Coordinates of C-alpha atoms in Angstrom, one line a residue:
M46 CA -4.7 -22.5 8.2
T47 CA -6.5 -20.6 5.5
N48 CA -9.8 -22.0 4.3
F49 CA -9.6 -21.4 0.6
E50 CA -13.3 -22.4 0.2
Q51 CA -14.6 -19.8 2.6
P52 CA -15.8 -16.6 0.8
I53 CA -14.7 -13.4 2.5
D54 CA -16.7 -10.2 1.9
R55 CA -14.0 -7.5 0.7
L56 CA -16.6 -4.8 -0.2
G57 CA -15.9 -1.7 1.8
S58 CA -12.3 -2.6 2.4
D59 CA -11.0 -0.1 -0.2
S60 CA -10.0 -3.1 -2.4
V61 CA -8.9 -2.1 -5.8
K62 CA -10.3 -5.4 -7.1
W63 CA -13.8 -5.1 -5.5
D64 CA -14.4 -1.4 -4.6
T65 CA -13.2 0.4 -7.7
I66 CA -15.5 -1.4 -10.1
L67 CA -18.5 0.7 -9.3
K68 CA -16.5 3.9 -10.0
T69 CA -15.0 2.4 -13.1
Y70 CA -18.3 0.9 -14.7
K71 CA -21.1 2.8 -13.0
E72 CA -22.8 -0.6 -12.5
E73 CA -24.1 -2.1 -9.2
N74 CA -23.5 -5.8 -8.0
L75 CA -20.6 -6.5 -10.3
L76 CA -18.5 -9.6 -9.6
P77 CA -14.7 -9.1 -10.2
L78 CA -12.6 -11.8 -11.7
W79 CA -10.0 -9.3 -13.0
I80 CA -7.1 -7.7 -11.1
A81 CA -4.4 -10.2 -10.0
D82 CA -4.8 -10.5 -6.3
M83 CA -6.5 -13.4 -4.5
D84 CA -9.7 -13.6 -2.4
F85 CA -7.9 -15.6 0.3
K86 CA -6.6 -14.6 3.6
A87 CA -2.7 -14.2 3.9
P88 CA -0.8 -17.0 5.7
A89 CA -1.3 -17.3 9.4
G90 CA 2.4 -16.7 10.1
V91 CA 2.3 -13.3 8.3
L92 CA -0.8 -12.2 10.2
Q93 CA 0.8 -13.2 13.5
A94 CA 3.9 -11.3 12.6
Y95 CA 1.9 -8.1 12.1
Q96 CA 0.0 -8.7 15.3
K97 CA 3.3 -8.8 17.2
L98 CA 4.3 -5.6 15.5
L99 CA 1.1 -3.9 16.3
N100 CA 1.1 -5.1 20.0
H101 CA 4.5 -3.6 20.3
G102 CA 2.8 -0.4 19.3
I103 CA 5.6 1.6 17.8
L104 CA 5.7 1.9 14.0
G105 CA 9.0 3.9 13.5
Y106 CA 11.6 3.6 10.9
A107 CA 12.9 0.1 10.2
D108 CA 16.2 -1.2 9.2
T109 CA 16.5 -4.2 6.8
P110 CA 17.2 -7.2 9.1
E111 CA 19.9 -9.6 8.4
Q112 CA 17.5 -12.4 8.8
L113 CA 15.4 -11.1 5.9
Y114 CA 18.4 -11.4 3.5
T115 CA 18.9 -15.0 4.8
A116 CA 15.2 -15.9 4.3
I117 CA 15.3 -14.6 0.7
I118 CA 18.6 -16.4 -0.1
N119 CA 17.4 -19.7 1.4
W120 CA 13.9 -19.5 -0.5
E121 CA 15.6 -18.8 -3.9
Q122 CA 18.2 -21.5 -3.4
E123 CA 15.8 -24.3 -2.1
R124 CA 13.0 -23.7 -4.7
F125 CA 15.0 -22.5 -7.8
H126 CA 18.6 -23.5 -7.2
L127 CA 19.4 -19.9 -7.6
A128 CA 22.6 -18.9 -5.6
L129 CA 22.6 -15.3 -4.2
E130 CA 24.8 -13.3 -1.9
K131 CA 23.4 -10.5 0.4
E132 CA 24.9 -7.8 -1.9
D133 CA 23.0 -9.2 -4.9
I134 CA 19.7 -8.0 -3.3
L135 CA 18.1 -4.6 -3.6
F136 CA 14.8 -3.7 -2.3
F137 CA 12.0 -1.6 -4.0
S138 CA 8.4 -0.8 -3.1
G139 CA 7.3 -3.0 -6.1
V140 CA 8.4 -4.8 -9.1
L141 CA 7.2 -2.1 -11.4
A142 CA 9.1 0.5 -9.4
G143 CA 12.2 -1.6 -9.8
I144 CA 11.7 -1.9 -13.5
T145 CA 11.0 1.8 -13.9
T146 CA 14.2 2.7 -12.1
A147 CA 16.2 0.1 -14.3
I148 CA 14.7 1.7 -17.4
Q149 CA 15.9 5.1 -16.1
A150 CA 19.3 3.8 -15.1
F151 CA 20.2 1.8 -18.2
T152 CA 18.6 3.8 -21.1
K153 CA 18.1 7.3 -22.3
P154 CA 15.0 8.9 -23.8
N155 CA 14.2 7.6 -27.3
D156 CA 16.0 4.4 -26.7
T157 CA 14.0 1.3 -27.8
I158 CA 12.7 -1.4 -25.4
L159 CA 11.0 -4.5 -26.6
I160 CA 8.2 -6.5 -24.9
H161 CA 6.1 -9.4 -26.0
D162 CA 2.6 -9.1 -27.3
P163 CA 0.4 -9.8 -25.4
V164 CA 1.9 -9.1 -22.1
Y165 CA 1.2 -7.3 -18.7
P166 CA -0.1 -3.8 -19.7
P167 CA 2.1 -1.7 -17.3
F168 CA 5.2 -2.6 -19.2
A169 CA 4.1 -0.6 -22.2
N170 CA 3.0 2.3 -20.0
I171 CA 6.3 2.5 -18.2
I172 CA 8.2 2.6 -21.5
T173 CA 6.1 5.3 -23.1
T174 CA 5.8 7.4 -19.9
N175 CA 9.6 7.5 -19.7
K176 CA 9.7 8.6 -23.3
R177 CA 11.4 5.5 -24.6
Q178 CA 10.4 3.8 -27.8
L179 CA 8.2 0.8 -27.5
V180 CA 8.6 -2.2 -29.8
R181 CA 6.4 -5.4 -29.5
S182 CA 7.2 -9.0 -30.6
Q183 CA 4.1 -11.0 -31.0
L184 CA 3.9 -14.4 -29.3
I185 CA 2.9 -17.4 -31.5
E186 CA 0.1 -19.7 -30.3
E187 CA 1.1 -23.3 -30.9
D188 CA -0.8 -26.3 -29.5
G189 CA -2.8 -24.1 -27.2
R190 CA 0.2 -22.3 -25.6
F191 CA 2.3 -19.3 -26.4
V192 CA 5.9 -19.7 -27.9
M193 CA 8.4 -16.9 -28.6
D194 CA 9.1 -15.8 -32.2
F195 CA 12.9 -15.8 -32.1
A196 CA 13.2 -14.7 -35.7
D197 CA 10.9 -11.7 -35.2
M198 CA 12.8 -10.7 -32.0
E199 CA 16.2 -10.9 -33.7
E200 CA 14.9 -8.9 -36.6
K201 CA 13.6 -6.2 -34.2
F202 CA 16.8 -6.3 -32.1
K203 CA 18.7 -5.4 -35.4
Q204 CA 16.2 -3.1 -37.0
H205 CA 15.4 -1.0 -34.0
Q206 CA 18.7 -1.2 -32.1
V207 CA 16.9 -2.5 -29.0
K208 CA 18.7 -1.6 -25.7
V209 CA 16.4 -3.5 -23.2
M210 CA 14.0 -6.3 -23.2
I211 CA 11.3 -6.7 -20.4
L212 CA 10.6 -10.3 -20.0
C213 CA 7.6 -11.7 -18.2
N214 CA 8.7 -15.2 -16.7
P215 CA 6.2 -16.8 -16.0
H216 CA 4.2 -15.1 -18.6
N217 CA 1.1 -12.9 -17.8
P218 CA -1.4 -13.4 -19.3
G219 CA -0.8 -16.6 -21.1
G220 CA 0.5 -18.6 -18.0
R221 CA 3.6 -19.9 -19.9
V222 CA 6.4 -21.2 -17.7
W223 CA 9.3 -20.6 -20.2
T224 CA 11.6 -23.6 -20.4
K225 CA 15.3 -23.5 -19.7
E226 CA 15.9 -24.1 -23.4
E227 CA 13.6 -21.2 -24.5
L228 CA 15.3 -18.8 -22.0
H229 CA 18.7 -20.0 -23.2
Q230 CA 17.9 -19.3 -26.8
L231 CA 16.5 -15.9 -25.8
G232 CA 19.5 -15.1 -23.7
E233 CA 22.0 -15.9 -26.3
L234 CA 20.1 -13.6 -28.8
C235 CA 20.3 -10.9 -26.2
R236 CA 23.9 -11.4 -25.5
K237 CA 24.6 -11.2 -29.4
Y238 CA 22.8 -7.9 -29.8
R239 CA 23.9 -6.5 -26.3
V240 CA 20.3 -6.3 -25.0
L241 CA 19.8 -5.9 -21.2
V242 CA 17.1 -8.3 -20.0
L243 CA 14.8 -7.1 -17.2
S244 CA 13.1 -10.4 -16.0
D245 CA 9.8 -10.0 -14.1
E246 CA 9.6 -13.3 -12.2
I247 CA 6.9 -12.2 -9.7
H248 CA 4.7 -15.3 -10.6
Q249 CA 7.8 -17.6 -9.9
D250 CA 6.2 -19.6 -7.0
L251 CA 2.8 -20.1 -8.8
V252 CA 4.0 -23.0 -11.2
F253 CA 2.3 -26.2 -11.6
S254 CA 4.0 -29.7 -11.8
P255 CA 5.5 -31.0 -14.2
N256 CA 6.5 -27.5 -15.3
K257 CA 9.7 -26.1 -13.7
M258 CA 10.4 -22.5 -13.1
T259 CA 13.9 -21.4 -14.4
S260 CA 15.4 -18.2 -13.2
F261 CA 16.9 -16.2 -16.2
F262 CA 20.2 -16.2 -14.4
N263 CA 20.2 -20.0 -14.5
A264 CA 19.3 -20.3 -18.1
G265 CA 22.8 -19.9 -19.5
E266 CA 26.5 -19.1 -18.7
N267 CA 27.1 -15.6 -17.3
F268 CA 23.5 -14.5 -18.1
S269 CA 23.6 -12.5 -14.9
D270 CA 26.1 -10.2 -16.8
F271 CA 23.3 -8.8 -18.9
S272 CA 20.1 -9.3 -16.8
L273 CA 18.4 -8.3 -13.7
Q274 CA 15.6 -10.4 -12.0
F275 CA 12.6 -8.8 -10.2
T276 CA 10.3 -10.7 -7.9
S277 CA 8.3 -10.3 -4.7
M278 CA 6.4 -12.7 -2.4
T279 CA 3.5 -10.3 -2.5
K280 CA 2.0 -12.3 -5.5
T281 CA 2.8 -15.6 -3.9
F282 CA 1.1 -14.9 -0.6
N283 CA -1.5 -12.4 -1.5
L284 CA 0.2 -9.4 0.1
A285 CA 0.1 -6.9 -2.8
G286 CA -0.8 -4.1 -0.4
I287 CA 2.4 -4.2 1.6
K288 CA 4.5 -2.8 -1.2
N289 CA 7.9 -4.6 -1.1
S290 CA 9.9 -6.4 -3.7
V291 CA 13.4 -7.4 -4.5
V292 CA 15.8 -7.0 -7.5
F293 CA 18.6 -9.5 -7.9
V294 CA 21.6 -7.9 -9.6
K295 CA 24.8 -10.1 -9.6
N296 CA 26.9 -7.9 -11.9
E297 CA 28.6 -5.3 -9.8
K298 CA 28.7 -2.7 -12.5
L299 CA 24.9 -3.1 -13.2
R300 CA 24.2 -3.1 -9.4
K301 CA 26.0 0.1 -8.8
Q302 CA 24.3 1.8 -11.7
L303 CA 20.9 0.8 -10.5
S304 CA 21.6 1.6 -6.9
R305 CA 22.8 5.1 -7.9
K306 CA 19.5 5.8 -9.8
Q307 CA 17.5 4.4 -6.9
E308 CA 19.2 6.8 -4.5
E309 CA 18.7 9.7 -6.9
N310 CA 14.9 8.9 -6.8
F311 CA 15.0 8.3 -3.0
Q312 CA 13.5 4.8 -3.4
Q313 CA 15.8 2.9 -1.0
E314 CA 13.5 3.0 2.0
I315 CA 11.0 0.1 2.4
N316 CA 8.1 0.5 4.8
T317 CA 8.1 -1.5 8.0
F318 CA 5.1 -3.7 6.9
G319 CA 6.8 -4.6 3.8
L320 CA 9.9 -5.9 5.7
V321 CA 8.0 -7.7 8.4
G322 CA 5.6 -9.4 5.9
M323 CA 8.2 -10.5 3.5
E324 CA 10.4 -12.1 6.2
A325 CA 7.3 -13.9 7.8
A326 CA 6.1 -15.1 4.4
Y327 CA 9.4 -16.6 3.4
K328 CA 9.9 -18.1 6.8
T329 CA 6.3 -19.5 7.6
G330 CA 4.4 -19.5 4.2
E331 CA 5.6 -22.7 2.6
E332 CA 2.8 -25.0 4.0
W333 CA 0.1 -22.4 3.0
L334 CA 1.6 -22.3 -0.6
A335 CA 1.7 -26.1 -0.8
K336 CA -2.1 -26.1 -0.1
L337 CA -2.8 -23.1 -2.4
L338 CA -1.3 -24.6 -5.5
P339 CA -3.6 -27.6 -5.8
Y340 CA -6.6 -25.4 -5.1
I341 CA -5.7 -23.0 -7.9
Q342 CA -5.2 -26.1 -10.2
S343 CA -8.6 -27.3 -9.2
N344 CA -10.2 -24.0 -10.1
I345 CA -8.4 -24.0 -13.4
S346 CA -9.6 -27.5 -14.3
Y347 CA -13.1 -26.5 -13.2
T348 CA -13.0 -23.4 -15.4
I349 CA -11.8 -25.2 -18.5
E350 CA -14.4 -27.9 -18.1
F351 CA -17.1 -25.3 -17.5
F352 CA -16.2 -23.5 -20.8
Q353 CA -16.0 -26.8 -22.8
E354 CA -19.5 -27.7 -21.5
H355 CA -21.4 -24.3 -21.5
L356 CA -19.4 -22.0 -23.9
P357 CA -17.5 -24.2 -26.3
K358 CA -16.8 -21.2 -28.6
V359 CA -14.5 -19.7 -26.0
S360 CA -11.1 -21.0 -26.4
V361 CA -9.2 -21.3 -23.1
M362 CA -5.4 -21.3 -22.9
K363 CA -4.5 -23.7 -20.0
P364 CA -1.8 -22.0 -17.8
E365 CA 1.4 -23.8 -16.7
G366 CA 1.6 -21.3 -13.9
T367 CA -0.1 -18.2 -12.4
Y368 CA -3.9 -18.1 -11.5
L369 CA -4.8 -16.3 -14.7
L370 CA -6.5 -17.7 -17.8
W371 CA -6.4 -16.2 -21.2
L372 CA -9.7 -16.4 -23.0
D373 CA -10.3 -16.2 -26.7
F374 CA -13.9 -14.9 -27.6
S375 CA -13.1 -14.3 -31.3
E376 CA -15.5 -17.0 -32.5
Y377 CA -18.4 -14.7 -31.4
G378 CA -17.3 -12.1 -34.0
I379 CA -18.0 -9.2 -31.7
S380 CA -15.8 -6.2 -31.0
D381 CA -13.8 -5.6 -27.9
E382 CA -16.2 -2.8 -26.9
D383 CA -19.3 -5.0 -27.3
L384 CA -17.7 -7.9 -25.5
E385 CA -16.8 -5.8 -22.5
E386 CA -20.3 -4.1 -22.5
R387 CA -22.1 -7.5 -22.5
L388 CA -19.9 -9.0 -19.7
V389 CA -20.3 -5.9 -17.5
H390 CA -23.8 -4.7 -18.1
K391 CA -25.5 -7.8 -19.0
G392 CA -23.6 -10.5 -17.2
K393 CA -22.5 -8.2 -14.4
V394 CA -19.0 -9.8 -14.3
V395 CA -15.6 -7.9 -14.7
L396 CA -12.6 -9.5 -16.5
N397 CA -9.4 -7.7 -17.8
T398 CA -9.8 -6.6 -21.4
G399 CA -7.4 -8.5 -23.7
I400 CA -6.8 -5.6 -25.9
S401 CA -5.0 -3.8 -23.0
Y402 CA -2.2 -6.5 -23.2
G403 CA -1.3 -5.5 -26.7
P404 CA -2.8 -5.6 -30.3
S405 CA -3.0 -9.3 -30.4
G406 CA -5.2 -9.2 -27.3
K407 CA -8.1 -8.2 -29.5
Q408 CA -11.3 -10.2 -28.7
H409 CA -9.7 -11.8 -25.6
M410 CA -10.1 -11.5 -21.9
R411 CA -8.0 -12.4 -18.9
L412 CA -9.8 -14.3 -16.0
N413 CA -8.5 -14.6 -12.4
V414 CA -9.5 -17.8 -10.8
A415 CA -7.9 -17.1 -7.3
C416 CA -11.1 -17.1 -5.4
P417 CA -13.3 -19.7 -3.6
Q418 CA -14.9 -22.0 -6.2
V419 CA -18.3 -21.0 -5.3
V420 CA -17.5 -17.4 -6.3
L421 CA -15.7 -18.6 -9.4
K422 CA -18.8 -20.7 -10.3
E423 CA -21.0 -17.7 -10.0
G424 CA -18.7 -15.6 -12.1
L425 CA -18.6 -18.2 -14.9
E426 CA -22.4 -18.5 -14.9
R427 CA -22.6 -14.7 -15.4
I428 CA -20.3 -14.9 -18.4
V429 CA -22.8 -17.5 -19.8
T430 CA -25.6 -14.9 -19.2
A431 CA -23.6 -12.2 -20.9
L432 CA -23.2 -14.2 -24.0
S433 CA -26.6 -15.8 -24.2

């Protein structure tokens, strides 16, 4: 069983989180609390499945096994009451690869795609790189959490003739677990204006009680007729490097259209490690996840209390899900450039810059707490140093 308290030295492992910061910032001895992977070992059952594969010694082409479809269907049904058939499932190398292919399949250059602000930065990059028009709807902060501005979204749907919306559910970076009522209201709006919803649900398993994860398909009648759901166990079980994800498409017409574009791009093959890791995670990872969630919650509580005691001018948005905290440094009245400069070069700690998540992320930072608490404590103390 993974010991979440045990620090693991990841330097020299070609980790994006740990090994790219020297190249990025030209500064030694930086502590990363940024990129969204965890500093914890993967579940034992996954590692054992890989060891069995390596002991066999042949790493040839792999077919998608029937038992993997069954594992996915069972997981989604038991945890989210989401009823799936084998034919509803398509595999991609990652959620972003799936979303990119969907944009290419369902829109044309110069079509308009709407995202929230702030939201996961690659959404905007995918849209503009594919020569689509980007429109943002700013989330409203109410009672220390984000809510959607439905009036603003409706106005933009009409004004810009929006074809597609990319939804982040649960939300990154704010940690909102959108309620069934919120998703229903959004879905009815999208139905009214014929907007296709691409729902990124990669954080679906990282939700804290009493909050409940609602799959977009389950938020309203026939919502699967105008939506696709994207997810992966790589976020849940810290397997980002194995590059495997799934897209759920219940509507046959949408599925055929996406599948055709996937084949045009020759994206239908998944690497062997992705298939083996996904099946092992879904079959054996439940106990590991049950221990992970309270540990993450403990780190979140620790972080909030730390800021209240040592940096009360920093406003912390308490997440309902994910291991990511959205921090508001605006009371310090310093620029984004100065804030990053202080954190990196004075505090020697790396967070994700808020401005990269959209214009409303100005003077904010995103903090990743998925690490041993002793590492987190060191990182938080470095933030104090940076702002002293």
